[in-house]
Amino acid sequence: MAFWRLYYHLIWATKERQPLITHDKEAELYNYIIGKADFLNSIIHAIGGIEDHIHLIASIPPSLSIADFVKNIKGSSTHFLNQNYHISNNAIIFGWQRGYGVLSLGSKQLDNAVSYVRNQKNHHSQGTAIASLEKHDDEA
């Protein structure tokens, strides 16, 4: 394989922006995504978010399109959560909203992007989230 250093900031939301990433699911979801990315020969530098969306700082090899990476992560993580979490007799229906946001990063931006993603909860609770880094679709 060729030498590559590609960094992306990816954002996507839960279906209808519902608060589906609860505290009890978050660590398992994030660990699952990290493991799936590893299986896809990709690297997750940081993962974070709040109840209705997540951010990833990822390195995706040039042999895998960004769209295929996101499709694979979103689809398999939905399946994982829906197979592993149930309330009483009613299954929790977890899903991701269509679409995603992606920004390319240079190596000099990597540390700041990682810090931003790891501190998502603080940014949202303190009102310091950066609007341009929170977009996950074509909405204005």
GROMACS .gro file of N, CA and C in nm, residues 7 105-113:
model
   30
    7TYR      N    1  -0.659   1.304   0.721
    7TYR     CA    2  -0.732   1.330   0.845
    7TYR      C    3  -0.866   1.394   0.812
  105LEU      N    4  -0.861   1.776   0.722
  105LEU     CA    5  -0.769   1.843   0.814
  105LEU      C    6  -0.627   1.825   0.767
  106GLY      N    7  -0.545   1.923   0.797
  106GLY     CA    8  -0.401   1.908   0.779
  106GLY      C    9  -0.340   1.857   0.909
  107SER      N   10  -0.220   1.807   0.902
  107SER     CA   11  -0.156   1.752   1.022
  107SER      C   12  -0.139   1.857   1.131
  108LYS      N   13  -0.124   1.983   1.094
  108LYS     CA   14  -0.109   2.089   1.194
  108LYS      C   15  -0.241   2.120   1.266
  109GLN      N   16  -0.353   2.079   1.209
  109GLN     CA   17  -0.484   2.101   1.271
  109GLN      C   18  -0.530   1.984   1.357
  110LEU      N   19  -0.458   1.874   1.348
  110LEU     CA   20  -0.502   1.750   1.411
  110LEU      C   21  -0.519   1.764   1.563
  111ASP      N   22  -0.422   1.817   1.633
  111ASP     CA   23  -0.431   1.827   1.779
  111ASP      C   24  -0.550   1.911   1.823
  112ASN      N   25  -0.575   2.024   1.758
  112ASN     CA   26  -0.688   2.109   1.794
  112ASN      C   27  -0.821   2.038   1.766
  113ALA      N   28  -0.828   1.967   1.654
  113ALA     CA   29  -0.951   1.894   1.620
  113ALA      C   30  -0.977   1.783   1.720
   0.00000   0.00000   0.00000
